[in-house]
Tab-separated table of C-alpha atoms in Angstrom:
chain	number	residue	atom	x	y	z
Y	1	UNK	CA	14.270	-13.331	-9.344
Y	2	UNK	CA	13.352	-9.670	-9.012
Y	3	UNK	CA	9.923	-8.762	-7.593
Y	4	UNK	CA	8.781	-5.191	-8.134
Y	5	UNK	CA	5.982	-3.887	-5.924
Y	6	UNK	CA	4.280	-0.530	-5.477
Y	7	UNK	CA	2.368	1.423	-2.830
Y	8	UNK	CA	-0.528	-1.033	-2.583
Y	9	UNK	CA	1.803	-3.820	-1.461
Y	10	UNK	CA	2.758	-1.721	1.576
Y	11	UNK	CA	-0.855	-0.660	2.195
Y	12	UNK	CA	-2.068	-4.270	1.967
Y	13	UNK	CA	0.322	-5.232	4.777
Y	14	UNK	CA	-0.259	-2.203	7.019
Y	15	UNK	CA	-4.062	-2.305	6.838
Y	16	UNK	CA	-4.327	-6.122	6.624
Y	17	UNK	CA	-6.455	-5.991	3.509
Y	18	UNK	CA	-7.783	-8.941	1.520
Y	19	UNK	CA	-4.476	-10.214	0.115
Y	20	UNK	CA	-2.087	-9.250	2.913
Y	21	UNK	CA	-1.246	-12.896	3.687
Y	22	UNK	CA	0.140	-13.302	0.173
Y	23	UNK	CA	2.125	-10.090	0.593
Y	24	UNK	CA	3.511	-11.376	3.899
Y	25	UNK	CA	4.577	-14.642	2.254
Y	26	UNK	CA	6.284	-12.744	-0.575
Y	27	UNK	CA	8.104	-10.565	1.954
Y	28	UNK	CA	9.209	-13.651	3.897
Y	29	UNK	CA	10.578	-15.258	0.720
Y	30	UNK	CA	12.635	-12.143	0.058
Y	31	UNK	CA	13.790	-11.900	3.667
Y	32	UNK	CA	14.954	-15.501	3.321
Y	33	UNK	CA	17.048	-14.574	0.286
Y	34	UNK	CA	15.042	-16.607	-2.227
Y	35	UNK	CA	14.059	-13.555	-4.298
Y	36	UNK	CA	14.794	-9.846	-4.426
Y	37	UNK	CA	12.088	-7.348	-3.481
Y	38	UNK	CA	12.297	-3.937	-5.157
Y	39	UNK	CA	10.141	-0.922	-4.342
Y	40	UNK	CA	10.238	2.704	-5.536
Y	41	UNK	CA	11.092	5.194	-2.794
Y	42	UNK	CA	7.863	7.047	-3.554
Y	43	UNK	CA	5.866	3.941	-2.590
Y	44	UNK	CA	7.378	3.994	0.903
Y	45	UNK	CA	6.420	7.637	1.442
Y	46	UNK	CA	2.864	7.577	0.050
Y	47	UNK	CA	1.363	5.240	2.731
Y	48	UNK	CA	2.529	7.618	5.471
Y	49	UNK	CA	0.435	10.339	3.884
Y	50	UNK	CA	-2.585	8.011	3.867
Y	51	UNK	CA	-2.027	7.158	7.541
Y	52	UNK	CA	-1.971	10.857	8.470
Y	53	UNK	CA	-5.044	11.614	6.356
Y	54	UNK	CA	-6.943	8.674	7.853
Y	55	UNK	CA	-6.036	9.733	11.383
Y	56	UNK	CA	-7.273	13.258	10.642
Y	57	UNK	CA	-10.552	11.947	9.216
Y	58	UNK	CA	-11.157	9.715	12.243
Y	59	UNK	CA	-10.545	12.565	14.653
Y	60	UNK	CA	-13.025	14.696	12.714
Y	61	UNK	CA	-15.538	11.815	12.881
Y	62	UNK	CA	-14.923	11.450	16.609
Y	63	UNK	CA	-15.561	15.154	17.192
Y	64	UNK	CA	-18.737	15.018	15.103
Y	65	UNK	CA	-20.039	11.972	16.971
Y	66	UNK	CA	-19.145	13.541	20.298
Y	67	UNK	CA	-21.312	16.573	19.493
Y	68	UNK	CA	-24.196	14.383	18.332
Y	69	UNK	CA	-24.073	12.127	21.396
Y	70	UNK	CA	-23.912	15.061	23.791
Y	71	UNK	CA	-27.132	16.309	22.253
Y	72	UNK	CA	-28.734	12.867	22.562
Y	73	UNK	CA	-27.609	12.557	26.194
Y	74	UNK	CA	-30.047	15.311	27.062
Y	75	UNK	CA	-32.717	12.608	26.673
Y	76	UNK	CA	-32.695	10.852	30.044
Y	77	UNK	CA	-33.534	7.372	28.712
Y	78	UNK	CA	-30.508	7.458	26.366
Y	79	UNK	CA	-27.870	8.575	28.864
Y	80	UNK	CA	-26.540	5.246	30.162
Y	81	UNK	CA	-26.735	3.592	26.756
Y	82	UNK	CA	-24.815	6.391	25.038
Y	83	UNK	CA	-22.191	6.824	27.755
Y	84	UNK	CA	-21.277	3.129	27.694
Y	85	UNK	CA	-21.320	2.679	23.910
Y	86	UNK	CA	-19.536	5.910	23.053
Y	87	UNK	CA	-16.670	5.042	25.381
Y	88	UNK	CA	-16.309	1.666	23.657
Y	89	UNK	CA	-16.459	3.230	20.201
Y	90	UNK	CA	-13.844	5.873	20.964
Y	91	UNK	CA	-11.610	3.282	22.628
Y	92	UNK	CA	-11.892	1.108	19.509
Y	93	UNK	CA	-10.876	3.991	17.231
Y	94	UNK	CA	-7.854	4.728	19.411
Y	95	UNK	CA	-6.837	1.050	19.474
Y	96	UNK	CA	-7.145	0.764	15.694
Y	97	UNK	CA	-5.025	3.875	15.226
Y	98	UNK	CA	-2.302	2.516	17.540
Y	99	UNK	CA	-2.255	-0.868	15.786
Y	100	UNK	CA	-2.044	0.668	12.311
Y	101	UNK	CA	0.833	2.942	13.312
Y	102	UNK	CA	2.645	-0.020	14.867
Y	103	UNK	CA	2.211	-2.129	11.720
Y	104	UNK	CA	3.285	0.809	9.552
Y	105	UNK	CA	6.564	1.184	11.481
Y	106	UNK	CA	7.127	-2.592	11.524
Y	107	UNK	CA	6.626	-3.116	7.786
Y	108	UNK	CA	8.498	0.035	6.799
Y	109	UNK	CA	11.503	-1.206	8.784
Y	110	UNK	CA	11.282	-4.664	7.201
Y	111	UNK	CA	11.082	-3.178	3.719
Y	112	UNK	CA	13.956	-0.801	4.380
Y	113	UNK	CA	16.035	-3.716	5.667
Y	114	UNK	CA	15.295	-6.282	2.957
Y	115	UNK	CA	14.138	-4.460	-0.183
Y	116	UNK	CA	16.113	-2.636	-2.821
Y	117	UNK	CA	14.762	0.932	-2.767
Y	118	UNK	CA	14.686	2.733	-6.129
Y	119	UNK	CA	15.630	6.356	-5.416
Y	120	UNK	CA	13.424	9.137	-6.770
Y	121	UNK	CA	15.882	10.953	-9.037
Y	122	UNK	CA	15.562	14.030	-11.230
Y	123	UNK	CA	15.690	11.794	-14.325
Y	124	UNK	CA	12.781	9.694	-13.074
Y	125	UNK	CA	10.685	12.756	-12.243
Y	126	UNK	CA	11.383	14.195	-15.694
Y	127	UNK	CA	10.661	10.959	-17.561
Y	128	UNK	CA	7.471	10.293	-15.554
Y	129	UNK	CA	5.682	13.129	-17.352
Y	130	UNK	CA	6.193	11.241	-20.616
Y	131	UNK	CA	4.425	8.192	-19.189
Y	132	UNK	CA	1.632	10.366	-17.847
Y	133	UNK	CA	0.924	11.556	-21.377
Y	134	UNK	CA	1.657	8.294	-23.157
Y	135	UNK	CA	-0.363	5.958	-20.933
Y	136	UNK	CA	-2.731	8.386	-19.227
Y	137	UNK	CA	-1.265	7.575	-15.802
Y	138	UNK	CA	-1.856	9.644	-12.703
Y	139	UNK	CA	1.315	11.497	-11.570
Y	140	UNK	CA	1.838	9.102	-8.620
Y	141	UNK	CA	1.479	6.016	-10.830
Y	142	UNK	CA	3.769	7.505	-13.459
Y	143	UNK	CA	6.500	8.008	-10.841
Y	144	UNK	CA	6.177	4.402	-9.706
Y	145	UNK	CA	6.123	2.984	-13.226
Y	146	UNK	CA	9.059	5.103	-14.404
Y	147	UNK	CA	11.071	4.081	-11.334
Y	148	UNK	CA	10.524	0.416	-12.184
Y	149	UNK	CA	11.468	0.918	-15.852
Y	150	UNK	CA	14.677	2.678	-14.841
Y	151	UNK	CA	15.609	-0.194	-12.548
Y	152	UNK	CA	14.763	-2.847	-15.152
Y	153	UNK	CA	16.827	-1.103	-17.816
Y	154	UNK	CA	19.731	-0.718	-15.414
Y	155	UNK	CA	19.822	-4.307	-14.109
Y	156	UNK	CA	18.284	-6.256	-17.031
Y	157	UNK	CA	17.020	-9.258	-15.006
Y	158	UNK	CA	16.491	-12.620	-16.662
Y	159	UNK	CA	13.091	-12.865	-14.973
Y	160	UNK	CA	11.055	-10.351	-12.998
Y	161	UNK	CA	7.483	-9.485	-12.131
Y	162	UNK	CA	5.641	-6.292	-11.241
Y	163	UNK	CA	2.944	-6.941	-8.626
Y	164	UNK	CA	0.249	-4.355	-7.991
Y	165	UNK	CA	-3.445	-3.909	-7.346
Y	166	UNK	CA	-3.830	-0.881	-9.557
Y	167	UNK	CA	-5.047	-2.865	-12.568
Y	168	UNK	CA	-7.200	0.008	-13.805
Y	169	UNK	CA	-4.037	1.961	-14.721
Y	170	UNK	CA	-1.167	-0.520	-15.050
Y	171	UNK	CA	-2.936	-3.534	-16.581
Y	172	UNK	CA	-2.968	-2.333	-20.189
Y	173	UNK	CA	-1.648	-4.090	-23.327
Y	174	UNK	CA	0.895	-1.303	-23.912
Y	175	UNK	CA	2.371	-1.425	-20.403
Y	176	UNK	CA	2.363	-5.237	-20.361
Y	177	UNK	CA	4.209	-5.298	-23.682
Y	178	UNK	CA	6.797	-2.764	-22.519
Y	179	UNK	CA	7.450	-4.758	-19.348
Y	180	UNK	CA	7.574	-8.062	-21.242
Y	181	UNK	CA	10.338	-6.682	-23.453
Y	182	UNK	CA	12.326	-6.243	-20.231
Y	183	UNK	CA	11.564	-9.816	-19.036
Y	184	UNK	CA	9.074	-8.540	-16.473
Y	185	UNK	CA	5.559	-9.912	-16.112
Y	186	UNK	CA	2.803	-7.574	-14.929
Y	187	UNK	CA	0.499	-9.250	-12.370
Y	188	UNK	CA	-2.415	-7.312	-10.926
Y	189	UNK	CA	-3.227	-9.552	-7.948
Y	190	UNK	CA	-0.876	-10.341	-5.064
Y	191	UNK	CA	-2.340	-13.851	-4.722
Y	192	UNK	CA	-1.559	-14.566	-8.369
Y	193	UNK	CA	1.841	-12.952	-7.928
Y	194	UNK	CA	2.686	-15.315	-5.077
Y	195	UNK	CA	1.676	-18.339	-7.188
Y	196	UNK	CA	3.846	-17.121	-10.076
Y	197	UNK	CA	6.838	-16.531	-7.784
Y	198	UNK	CA	6.485	-19.960	-6.166
Y	199	UNK	CA	6.275	-21.673	-9.563
Y	200	UNK	CA	9.407	-19.855	-10.776
Y	201	UNK	CA	11.344	-20.728	-7.629
Y	202	UNK	CA	10.438	-24.407	-8.042
Y	203	UNK	CA	11.387	-24.561	-11.736
């Protein structure tokens, strides 16, 4: 069974969001050889950009808070309270940053080791503009969707699913129908995706 995932699968794992346990179980199934995980190359690069952007935003927040607290420290009755709490807050932000970078490296390595990576080719980039216009997809989503279509058409699996959390863009009758013609079910929740995969593996 082929399991196609996109950027949000990686983000769910790295940032331990609501459905990351389901994503972890799906990854473990694929690492155990019970299914094949497939991810577009673009979806491995995009989370790194988010990590950098988030780090930049937190540093800007830290600098802003530092200026505000220095002003408040001029009030004698606030000094001890601010000095203790600000140290804890800044330490927390640093710890969170370290943990997220560690998880990013860990999951990227696991995906690189156990997933089939769909390369971002000139043909995919060219064809993605068609899907932008046809389905009103954002450029990033069009690259992901086109990558998956290319892979499906190349390998023609008997059964596959496309798991994502971008239901606003991908969960449309037209996209579902196009995927269904290629024996691929579109599922817009990772929890539901895990249930579908488990049921198919048992049947």
